[in-house]
Amino acid sequence: MVEHDRAGELAEDHRREQVQGSQPRRGRHRRRDIPGADHAAEPSPPRYRAKPAGRNHPAGGDQGHDDQHHGPHCERDRRGPDRPADEGREPRVDPGLERESPAGEKREHEEDERHCRPFSERYARHLLSFGVTVLPDPPHTRLVEVLQRGESLGFEYGWTYDSHILWQESYALLAIAGAQTSKIKLGHCVTNPGIREPTITASWYATMQDITNGRMVMGIGRGDSSRRVVGLKPVKVDEFERRLVMIKELMNGRQVEWNGKDLRLEWVREEVPDIPMHVAGYGPRALGVAGRVGDGVIIQLADPQIIQWIMETARKAAEEAGRDPAALKCIVCAPSHVTDDLADAREQVRWFPAMVSNHVMDLIERYGEGSDEIPSALTDFVKARKFYDYSEHSRVGAKHGEFVTDEICDRFCVLGNREQIAEKLRELESIGVDQFDIYLMTKGQDETLAAYGEELIPKFARVAA
């Protein structure tokens, strides 16, 4: 097991990263079918820009310099007050990076090595934090109960879905949860800017940030089940970005221009921190939005190779927009089932890669089958897909999950006994994942929570001095 008490060495690695942070990077991946970081990004769509105003923050949510939640040592939006930001495991470093070079070759050698540093070495910064996502199923008391239990067990984040036809109204349930919890951060994983009028979403989050005294965090995507179920397609990418920029500014108390009107939530308190916005996406254009606008990327799968490609794509967009790519957080969401019976665990989670396949089918429709812009590691598994039934969305035993293989279950989810799960979580942490969020939609939910809270989360906590 990697040791937890090497804070000084990790802090020095942070310092080196900050010095290198403004330089171009190119990734090296273990799978040849995943495009590298130097792949040309699509041109950025025209972006909405907020007017400068208020709260002593620079205007323009796409600039990424708000020190409330952007710096690599930030604590407010990812770790508790008792966990120093510079404390964690030592990243896995290639010993070759330390070798001597002749004086005449030193500069060239350092430049070459910096470009070739693997993703895991450039962005593995922090200890892993943990979240849990609970369906807004009736009775509503169950969601509140699980989030309260998660809070007591050391989960830092409590999330829920936003699909108002398939389940109960999640905005109402999160308000109740906010009033009945005290520490856990709360938000949607994910909402979208298409079903609800965007200024309403911004005002709701700002209101909740006031009520919870700074515990809100937004996850947002283009919309899947909440839009498709009512006959709508996901929000178009250009409009998605325009709305996200406005929402981010407005909910954090800054003035915006929207529909020809100057708007500002005058009642937002100066002393509450900004609400982070984490953007969900799989394709290059949506990931470009995440890099230019978001504070983090929400990734709905736990395959390390695909995670690295996604983060490289988003961070390239962040760098091109003048933002610090290292400040972009990585939030990985997937089911986890703690058991010695792997066969049963796989049956518990086949619905999840099938759910991911909805987004992959959109990518194939846009980019074409076999496109070199999308890694085949992400697209190959959908070739056996036959149908999708939203009435069984995120349900154990969903018939549309029958095409999902055991190998895909293992790659996309976090399964097995405690030792196997801890090993995969360490791998995720080593490649720079900031948060692992359990999609708590398998059998034995209470047992899963207890296993994480009592045994797994402590393995990733700071070792007492």
Short mmCIF file of C-alpha atoms in Angstrom, two decimals:
data_model
loop_
_atom_site.label_atom_id
_atom_site.label_comp_id
_atom_site.label_asym_id
_atom_site.label_seq_id
_atom_site.Cartn_x
_atom_site.Cartn_y
_atom_site.Cartn_z
CA MET A 1 0.00 0.00 0.00
CA VAL A 2 1.26 3.47 -0.86
CA GLU A 3 2.23 5.40 2.27
CA HIS A 4 0.20 8.42 3.40
CA ASP A 5 2.79 10.38 5.34
CA ARG A 6 4.91 11.96 2.64
CA ALA A 7 3.34 15.40 2.61
CA GLY A 8 6.62 17.22 2.14
CA GLU A 9 7.52 15.36 -1.01
CA LEU A 10 4.03 15.84 -2.42
CA ALA A 11 4.16 19.55 -1.65
CA GLU A 12 7.43 19.79 -3.59
CA ASP A 13 5.78 17.98 -6.50
CA HIS A 14 2.93 20.56 -6.31
CA ARG A 15 5.48 23.35 -6.55
CA ARG A 16 7.08 21.82 -9.63
CA GLU A 17 3.64 21.36 -11.23
CA GLN A 18 2.76 25.01 -10.68
CA VAL A 19 6.01 26.12 -12.33
CA GLN A 20 5.28 23.85 -15.29
CA GLY A 21 1.53 24.48 -15.34
CA SER A 22 1.51 27.10 -18.08
CA GLN A 23 3.51 24.94 -20.52
CA PRO A 24 1.99 22.73 -23.20
CA ARG A 25 1.69 19.07 -22.25
CA ARG A 26 1.46 15.89 -24.21
CA GLY A 27 0.27 12.67 -22.65
CA ARG A 28 1.47 9.13 -23.02
CA HIS A 29 -1.26 6.52 -22.74
CA ARG A 30 -1.17 2.83 -22.14
CA ARG A 31 -3.73 2.14 -24.85
CA ARG A 32 -2.90 3.03 -28.42
CA ASP A 33 -6.55 3.47 -29.27
CA ILE A 34 -6.83 6.54 -27.04
CA PRO A 35 -5.85 9.79 -28.79
CA GLY A 36 -3.06 11.76 -27.14
CA ALA A 37 -3.33 15.17 -25.55
CA ASP A 38 -1.82 16.91 -28.58
CA HIS A 39 -4.86 16.05 -30.70
CA ALA A 40 -6.28 19.21 -32.26
CA ALA A 41 -9.36 20.45 -30.45
CA GLU A 42 -12.37 21.74 -32.30
CA PRO A 43 -12.64 25.53 -32.53
CA SER A 44 -14.32 27.04 -29.50
CA PRO A 45 -17.89 28.17 -30.10
CA PRO A 46 -18.75 31.83 -29.58
CA ARG A 47 -18.97 32.35 -25.85
CA TYR A 48 -21.31 34.44 -23.78
CA ARG A 49 -19.37 36.84 -21.54
CA ALA A 50 -20.71 38.22 -18.30
CA LYS A 51 -20.29 41.86 -17.43
CA PRO A 52 -17.75 42.60 -14.71
CA ALA A 53 -19.42 43.23 -11.40
CA GLY A 54 -19.52 42.58 -7.72
CA ARG A 55 -18.17 40.37 -4.96
CA ASN A 56 -14.55 41.26 -5.67
CA HIS A 57 -14.27 38.56 -8.29
CA PRO A 58 -13.04 38.91 -11.87
CA ALA A 59 -15.86 38.65 -14.37
CA GLY A 60 -16.07 35.91 -16.98
CA GLY A 61 -16.60 32.43 -15.59
CA ASP A 62 -14.36 30.95 -18.27
CA GLN A 63 -11.22 32.59 -16.96
CA GLY A 64 -10.74 30.25 -14.03
CA HIS A 65 -8.84 32.51 -11.63
CA ASP A 66 -11.33 32.60 -8.77
CA ASP A 67 -9.26 31.44 -5.83
CA GLN A 68 -12.35 30.25 -4.00
CA HIS A 69 -12.13 26.97 -5.83
CA HIS A 70 -9.60 26.99 -8.63
CA GLY A 71 -6.12 26.73 -7.14
CA PRO A 72 -4.36 23.37 -6.86
CA HIS A 73 -4.23 23.81 -3.07
CA CYS A 74 -7.90 24.73 -2.72
CA GLU A 75 -9.73 23.17 0.20
CA ARG A 76 -13.26 24.59 0.08
CA ASP A 77 -14.79 22.54 -2.68
CA ARG A 78 -13.15 19.14 -2.26
CA ARG A 79 -11.90 18.41 1.24
CA GLY A 80 -12.89 18.95 4.81
CA PRO A 81 -11.41 21.69 6.96
CA ASP A 82 -9.23 19.23 8.86
CA ARG A 83 -7.48 17.83 5.80
CA PRO A 84 -4.54 19.95 4.60
CA ALA A 85 -4.54 20.37 0.84
CA ASP A 86 -0.85 19.57 0.52
CA GLU A 87 -1.03 16.26 2.36
CA GLY A 88 -1.41 12.96 0.53
CA ARG A 89 0.25 10.05 -1.13
CA GLU A 90 3.44 10.32 -3.07
CA PRO A 91 2.66 10.23 -6.80
CA ARG A 92 4.09 7.41 -8.84
CA VAL A 93 7.18 8.91 -10.46
CA ASP A 94 9.29 7.39 -13.20
CA PRO A 95 12.80 7.00 -11.74
CA GLY A 96 14.13 8.07 -15.13
CA LEU A 97 12.97 11.63 -14.43
CA GLU A 98 15.68 11.92 -11.75
CA ARG A 99 18.66 10.84 -13.84
CA GLU A 100 21.62 13.12 -14.53
CA SER A 101 22.08 14.79 -17.91
CA PRO A 102 25.16 16.34 -19.44
CA ALA A 103 25.14 20.10 -18.92
CA GLY A 104 24.76 20.85 -22.61
CA GLU A 105 21.70 18.62 -22.85
CA LYS A 106 20.04 19.59 -19.57
CA ARG A 107 17.48 22.09 -20.91
CA GLU A 108 16.49 19.90 -23.86
CA HIS A 109 16.27 16.84 -21.62
CA GLU A 110 14.09 18.58 -19.05
CA GLU A 111 11.75 19.92 -21.75
CA ASP A 112 11.43 16.51 -23.36
CA GLU A 113 10.80 14.76 -20.04
CA ARG A 114 8.20 17.34 -19.03
CA HIS A 115 6.23 16.79 -22.23
CA CYS A 116 6.39 13.03 -21.79
CA ARG A 117 5.35 12.88 -18.15
CA PRO A 118 2.35 10.55 -17.90
CA PHE A 119 -1.02 11.95 -16.87
CA SER A 120 -0.79 10.21 -13.50
CA GLU A 121 2.45 12.02 -12.61
CA ARG A 122 1.33 15.47 -13.71
CA TYR A 123 -2.04 15.59 -12.00
CA ALA A 124 -1.94 13.17 -9.03
CA ARG A 125 -2.11 15.87 -6.36
CA HIS A 126 -4.45 15.04 -3.54
CA LEU A 127 -5.91 12.36 -1.39
CA LEU A 128 -9.07 10.84 -2.81
CA SER A 129 -12.34 12.15 -1.41
CA PHE A 130 -15.65 10.29 -1.56
CA GLY A 131 -19.22 11.03 -2.56
CA VAL A 132 -22.45 9.07 -2.82
CA THR A 133 -25.28 9.49 -5.32
CA VAL A 134 -28.78 8.47 -4.22
CA LEU A 135 -31.81 8.16 -6.50
CA PRO A 136 -34.71 10.50 -5.61
CA ASP A 137 -37.03 7.51 -5.29
CA PRO A 138 -39.97 7.54 -2.90
CA PRO A 139 -40.15 7.59 0.00
CA HIS A 140 -38.23 10.86 0.15
CA THR A 141 -37.09 10.05 3.67
CA ARG A 142 -34.77 7.36 2.24
CA LEU A 143 -32.66 9.91 0.35
CA VAL A 144 -32.33 12.05 3.45
CA GLU A 145 -31.49 9.01 5.59
CA VAL A 146 -28.74 7.84 3.21
CA LEU A 147 -27.17 11.30 2.99
CA GLN A 148 -27.23 11.65 6.78
CA ARG A 149 -25.64 8.21 7.11
CA GLY A 150 -23.04 9.08 4.48
CA GLU A 151 -22.19 12.27 6.33
CA SER A 152 -21.63 10.33 9.56
CA LEU A 153 -19.39 7.81 7.76
CA GLY A 154 -17.02 10.39 6.24
CA PHE A 155 -18.47 10.95 2.77
CA GLU A 156 -17.75 14.56 1.79
CA TYR A 157 -20.30 14.80 -1.04
CA GLY A 158 -23.96 13.80 -1.37
CA TRP A 159 -25.47 13.81 -4.86
CA THR A 160 -28.72 12.89 -6.57
CA TYR A 161 -30.06 12.54 -10.12
CA ASP A 162 -32.26 15.15 -11.78
CA SER A 163 -34.93 13.38 -13.83
CA HIS A 164 -38.29 14.73 -12.76
CA ILE A 165 -40.51 12.21 -14.59
CA LEU A 166 -38.68 9.01 -13.69
CA TRP A 167 -38.25 9.96 -10.03
CA GLN A 168 -39.43 12.52 -7.50
CA GLU A 169 -38.46 16.18 -7.86
CA SER A 170 -34.81 16.26 -6.83
CA TYR A 171 -34.61 20.02 -6.23
CA ALA A 172 -37.25 19.70 -3.51
CA LEU A 173 -35.52 16.70 -1.94
CA LEU A 174 -32.11 18.36 -1.85
CA ALA A 175 -33.64 21.31 -0.02
CA ILE A 176 -34.92 18.93 2.66
CA ALA A 177 -31.54 17.19 2.81
CA GLY A 178 -29.79 20.53 3.19
CA ALA A 179 -31.89 21.33 6.24
CA GLN A 180 -31.24 17.92 7.81
CA THR A 181 -27.47 17.64 7.29
CA SER A 182 -24.65 19.83 8.55
CA LYS A 183 -21.34 19.01 6.82
CA ILE A 184 -21.81 17.05 3.63
CA LYS A 185 -21.71 19.02 0.36
CA LEU A 186 -24.82 18.61 -1.78
CA GLY A 187 -25.68 18.84 -5.45
CA HIS A 188 -26.94 17.19 -8.63
CA CYS A 189 -25.01 14.56 -10.52
CA VAL A 190 -26.24 15.89 -12.82
CA THR A 191 -28.78 18.57 -13.66
CA ASN A 192 -29.02 20.26 -17.07
CA PRO A 193 -29.72 23.78 -18.37
CA GLY A 194 -32.49 22.74 -20.74
CA ILE A 195 -35.41 21.44 -18.68
CA ARG A 196 -35.36 24.31 -16.17
CA GLU A 197 -35.03 27.94 -17.17
CA PRO A 198 -31.35 28.72 -16.43
CA THR A 199 -31.94 31.75 -14.21
CA ILE A 200 -34.17 29.63 -11.99
CA THR A 201 -31.41 27.03 -11.63
CA ALA A 202 -28.92 29.77 -10.75
CA SER A 203 -31.24 31.31 -8.17
CA TRP A 204 -32.06 27.94 -6.61
CA TYR A 205 -28.39 27.04 -6.15
CA ALA A 206 -27.59 30.49 -4.76
CA THR A 207 -30.49 30.17 -2.32
CA MET A 208 -29.31 26.75 -1.21
CA GLN A 209 -25.76 28.03 -0.83
CA ASP A 210 -27.12 30.60 1.60
CA ILE A 211 -29.29 28.09 3.49
CA THR A 212 -26.51 25.49 3.82
CA ASN A 213 -23.85 28.10 4.54
CA GLY A 214 -21.70 27.21 1.55
CA ARG A 215 -22.26 23.47 1.05
CA MET A 216 -23.56 23.37 -2.53
CA VAL A 217 -21.76 22.00 -5.57
CA MET A 218 -23.26 21.78 -9.05
CA GLY A 219 -22.91 18.90 -11.49
CA ILE A 220 -24.37 19.72 -14.90
CA GLY A 221 -24.59 18.09 -18.31
CA ARG A 222 -26.47 18.45 -21.58
CA GLY A 223 -29.37 16.28 -20.40
CA ASP A 224 -30.14 12.61 -20.96
CA SER A 225 -33.11 10.96 -19.25
CA SER A 226 -34.79 14.17 -18.03
CA ARG A 227 -34.98 15.49 -21.61
CA ARG A 228 -35.36 12.33 -23.68
CA VAL A 229 -38.27 11.06 -21.58
CA VAL A 230 -40.26 14.20 -22.47
CA GLY A 231 -39.30 14.04 -26.14
CA LEU A 232 -36.33 16.42 -26.19
CA LYS A 233 -32.74 15.89 -27.25
CA PRO A 234 -29.71 16.94 -25.17
CA VAL A 235 -28.98 20.67 -25.27
CA LYS A 236 -26.79 21.64 -28.25
CA VAL A 237 -23.17 22.18 -27.24
CA ASP A 238 -22.89 25.87 -28.18
CA GLU A 239 -26.07 26.73 -26.27
CA PHE A 240 -24.93 24.50 -23.41
CA GLU A 241 -21.77 26.58 -23.02
CA ARG A 242 -23.62 29.91 -23.28
CA ARG A 243 -26.04 28.89 -20.53
CA LEU A 244 -23.34 27.45 -18.27
CA VAL A 245 -21.30 30.65 -18.33
CA MET A 246 -24.38 32.64 -17.36
CA ILE A 247 -25.48 30.23 -14.61
CA LYS A 248 -22.02 30.13 -13.08
CA GLU A 249 -21.78 33.89 -12.89
CA LEU A 250 -25.33 34.57 -11.75
CA MET A 251 -25.48 31.92 -9.01
CA ASN A 252 -22.24 33.30 -7.57
CA GLY A 253 -23.55 36.83 -7.21
CA ARG A 254 -22.05 38.46 -10.27
CA GLN A 255 -23.87 40.54 -12.84
CA VAL A 256 -24.79 39.02 -16.19
CA GLU A 257 -26.50 40.15 -19.35
CA TRP A 258 -29.25 37.72 -20.34
CA ASN A 259 -32.04 38.16 -22.87
CA GLY A 260 -31.03 41.79 -23.22
CA LYS A 261 -31.35 42.45 -19.48
CA ASP A 262 -28.72 43.12 -16.82
CA LEU A 263 -29.33 40.65 -13.99
CA ARG A 264 -27.78 40.14 -10.60
CA LEU A 265 -28.79 38.30 -7.42
CA GLU A 266 -28.29 41.23 -5.09
CA TRP A 267 -28.99 39.12 -2.01
CA VAL A 268 -26.03 36.75 -2.44
CA ARG A 269 -23.84 37.08 0.64
CA GLU A 270 -20.24 38.19 0.18
CA GLU A 271 -18.95 35.76 2.79
CA VAL A 272 -20.20 32.52 1.23
CA PRO A 273 -17.78 30.79 -1.14
CA ASP A 274 -18.47 30.41 -4.84
CA ILE A 275 -20.44 27.34 -5.88
CA PRO A 276 -18.22 25.07 -7.99
CA MET A 277 -19.61 23.91 -11.33
CA HIS A 278 -18.52 20.45 -12.50
CA VAL A 279 -19.39 19.60 -16.11
CA ALA A 280 -20.29 16.11 -17.36
CA GLY A 281 -19.29 15.01 -20.84
CA TYR A 282 -17.66 12.36 -23.00
CA GLY A 283 -17.00 13.90 -26.41
CA PRO A 284 -14.38 16.48 -27.43
CA ARG A 285 -16.82 19.38 -27.79
CA ALA A 286 -18.58 18.88 -24.44
CA LEU A 287 -15.20 18.34 -22.77
CA GLY A 288 -14.07 21.60 -24.33
CA VAL A 289 -16.91 23.30 -22.47
CA ALA A 290 -15.80 21.59 -19.26
CA GLY A 291 -12.27 22.89 -19.75
CA ARG A 292 -13.28 26.45 -20.60
CA VAL A 293 -16.08 26.91 -18.06
CA GLY A 294 -16.06 24.18 -15.43
CA ASP A 295 -14.23 23.77 -12.16
CA GLY A 296 -14.13 20.03 -12.73
CA VAL A 297 -15.16 17.19 -15.03
CA ILE A 298 -17.76 14.58 -14.07
CA ILE A 299 -16.89 11.22 -15.64
CA GLN A 300 -19.47 8.46 -15.45
CA LEU A 301 -17.17 5.44 -15.61
CA ALA A 302 -14.13 4.16 -13.72
CA ASP A 303 -11.89 2.97 -16.56
CA PRO A 304 -8.46 4.55 -15.92
CA GLN A 305 -7.44 4.74 -19.59
CA ILE A 306 -10.64 6.49 -20.68
CA ILE A 307 -10.46 8.81 -17.66
CA GLN A 308 -7.00 9.93 -18.74
CA TRP A 309 -8.14 10.68 -22.29
CA ILE A 310 -11.16 12.62 -21.03
CA MET A 311 -9.10 14.72 -18.64
CA GLU A 312 -6.36 15.39 -21.20
CA THR A 313 -9.03 16.60 -23.65
CA ALA A 314 -10.67 18.90 -21.09
CA ARG A 315 -7.35 20.20 -19.78
CA LYS A 316 -6.13 21.01 -23.26
CA ALA A 317 -9.24 23.18 -23.73
CA ALA A 318 -8.63 24.81 -20.34
CA GLU A 319 -5.04 25.64 -21.26
CA GLU A 320 -6.07 27.08 -24.64
CA ALA A 321 -8.58 29.31 -22.82
CA GLY A 322 -5.85 30.66 -20.54
CA ARG A 323 -6.91 28.66 -17.51
CA ASP A 324 -4.76 26.50 -15.26
CA PRO A 325 -5.34 22.94 -16.53
CA ALA A 326 -4.09 21.44 -13.27
CA ALA A 327 -6.90 23.19 -11.37
CA LEU A 328 -9.58 21.22 -13.24
CA LYS A 329 -10.86 18.55 -10.87
CA CYS A 330 -11.65 14.97 -11.83
CA ILE A 331 -14.84 13.45 -10.37
CA VAL A 332 -15.37 9.78 -11.23
CA CYS A 333 -18.86 8.30 -10.72
CA ALA A 334 -19.68 4.59 -10.90
CA PRO A 335 -21.46 1.84 -9.00
CA SER A 336 -19.48 -0.08 -6.40
CA HIS A 337 -20.50 -3.41 -4.94
CA VAL A 338 -18.50 -4.87 -2.07
CA THR A 339 -18.54 -8.66 -2.20
CA ASP A 340 -16.43 -11.79 -2.72
CA ASP A 341 -18.92 -12.91 -5.38
CA LEU A 342 -17.79 -11.11 -8.55
CA ALA A 343 -20.40 -12.85 -10.69
CA ASP A 344 -23.18 -11.41 -8.54
CA ALA A 345 -21.51 -8.00 -8.45
CA ARG A 346 -21.48 -7.86 -12.24
CA GLU A 347 -25.18 -8.67 -12.39
CA GLN A 348 -25.78 -5.75 -10.03
CA VAL A 349 -24.16 -3.22 -12.37
CA ARG A 350 -24.85 -4.17 -16.01
CA TRP A 351 -27.35 -1.32 -16.13
CA PHE A 352 -24.52 1.19 -15.70
CA PRO A 353 -22.42 0.64 -18.86
CA ALA A 354 -25.77 0.41 -20.68
CA MET A 355 -26.61 3.88 -19.33
CA VAL A 356 -23.21 5.16 -20.48
CA SER A 357 -23.96 3.72 -23.93
CA ASN A 358 -26.67 6.37 -24.41
CA HIS A 359 -23.97 9.03 -24.49
CA VAL A 360 -21.63 6.88 -26.58
CA MET A 361 -24.34 6.41 -29.21
CA ASP A 362 -24.63 10.20 -29.43
CA LEU A 363 -20.88 10.40 -30.02
CA ILE A 364 -20.99 7.78 -32.77
CA GLU A 365 -23.88 9.62 -34.43
CA ARG A 366 -21.86 12.83 -34.44
CA TYR A 367 -18.33 11.61 -35.15
CA GLY A 368 -19.02 8.36 -36.98
CA GLU A 369 -18.11 4.80 -36.11
CA GLY A 370 -14.36 4.29 -35.97
CA SER A 371 -13.58 8.00 -35.69
CA ASP A 372 -10.04 8.73 -34.53
CA GLU A 373 -11.43 11.58 -32.40
CA ILE A 374 -13.04 9.15 -29.94
CA PRO A 375 -11.11 6.24 -28.35
CA SER A 376 -12.33 2.80 -29.38
CA ALA A 377 -11.97 1.81 -25.71
CA LEU A 378 -15.08 3.93 -25.16
CA THR A 379 -17.07 3.01 -28.27
CA ASP A 380 -16.40 -0.66 -29.03
CA PHE A 381 -18.64 -2.05 -26.31
CA VAL A 382 -21.83 -0.54 -27.76
CA LYS A 383 -21.65 -2.63 -30.93
CA ALA A 384 -23.68 -5.34 -29.19
CA ARG A 385 -26.31 -2.92 -27.89
CA LYS A 386 -29.86 -3.62 -29.07
CA PHE A 387 -32.16 -1.15 -27.28
CA TYR A 388 -32.60 1.08 -24.23
CA ASP A 389 -35.70 1.37 -22.07
CA TYR A 390 -35.80 4.51 -19.92
CA SER A 391 -38.44 2.98 -17.68
CA GLU A 392 -35.58 0.81 -16.33
CA HIS A 393 -33.04 3.64 -16.26
CA SER A 394 -30.42 2.99 -13.53
CA ARG A 395 -32.25 -0.11 -12.30
CA VAL A 396 -30.59 -3.39 -11.31
CA GLY A 397 -31.62 -6.13 -13.72
CA ALA A 398 -32.58 -3.76 -16.55
CA LYS A 399 -33.03 -5.85 -19.70
CA HIS A 400 -31.16 -3.35 -21.86
CA GLY A 401 -28.00 -4.22 -19.90
CA GLU A 402 -27.86 -7.80 -21.14
CA PHE A 403 -25.33 -6.92 -23.86
CA VAL A 404 -22.77 -5.65 -21.33
CA THR A 405 -19.86 -8.08 -20.84
CA ASP A 406 -18.14 -9.02 -17.60
CA GLU A 407 -15.00 -7.23 -18.78
CA ILE A 408 -16.87 -3.96 -19.29
CA CYS A 409 -18.49 -4.27 -15.85
CA ASP A 410 -15.03 -4.64 -14.31
CA ARG A 411 -13.57 -1.73 -16.26
CA PHE A 412 -16.41 0.74 -15.80
CA CYS A 413 -17.30 -0.06 -12.16
CA VAL A 414 -15.53 -0.67 -8.83
CA LEU A 415 -16.28 -4.24 -7.80
CA GLY A 416 -14.98 -7.00 -5.57
CA ASN A 417 -13.92 -7.55 -2.00
CA ARG A 418 -12.44 -4.79 0.11
CA GLU A 419 -8.88 -5.45 -1.01
CA GLN A 420 -9.81 -5.48 -4.70
CA ILE A 421 -11.79 -2.28 -4.35
CA ALA A 422 -9.01 -0.54 -2.42
CA GLU A 423 -6.57 -1.51 -5.17
CA LYS A 424 -8.72 0.04 -7.90
CA LEU A 425 -9.34 3.16 -5.82
CA ARG A 426 -5.58 3.56 -5.38
CA GLU A 427 -5.16 3.32 -9.13
CA LEU A 428 -7.80 6.01 -9.65
CA GLU A 429 -6.09 8.21 -7.08
CA SER A 430 -2.70 7.67 -8.71
CA ILE A 431 -3.93 9.02 -12.07
CA GLY A 432 -5.25 12.21 -10.51
CA VAL A 433 -8.88 11.43 -9.65
CA ASP A 434 -10.01 13.88 -6.96
CA GLN A 435 -13.33 12.30 -5.97
CA PHE A 436 -14.87 8.86 -6.31
CA ASP A 437 -18.65 9.06 -6.21
CA ILE A 438 -20.55 5.82 -5.60
CA TYR A 439 -23.72 5.40 -7.63
CA LEU A 440 -25.63 3.71 -4.82
CA MET A 441 -28.04 1.79 -7.05
CA THR A 442 -27.23 -1.83 -6.27
CA LYS A 443 -28.56 -4.20 -3.65
CA GLY A 444 -27.09 -4.00 -0.17
CA GLN A 445 -26.86 -0.20 -0.14
CA ASP A 446 -26.45 0.04 3.62
CA GLU A 447 -23.71 -2.59 3.56
CA THR A 448 -21.87 -0.72 0.80
CA LEU A 449 -22.03 2.53 2.76
CA ALA A 450 -20.78 0.80 5.90
CA ALA A 451 -17.91 -0.96 4.10
CA TYR A 452 -16.70 2.34 2.66
CA GLY A 453 -17.20 4.38 5.80
CA GLU A 454 -15.70 1.91 8.23
CA GLU A 455 -12.89 0.37 6.17
CA LEU A 456 -12.26 1.91 2.75
CA ILE A 457 -12.48 5.67 3.31
CA PRO A 458 -10.07 5.49 6.30
CA LYS A 459 -7.46 3.87 4.02
CA PHE A 460 -7.41 7.10 2.02
CA ALA A 461 -7.57 9.53 4.94
CA ARG A 462 -4.67 11.54 6.31
CA VAL A 463 -2.51 9.58 8.73
CA ALA A 464 -2.42 11.29 12.10
CA ALA A 465 0.97 12.71 13.06
#
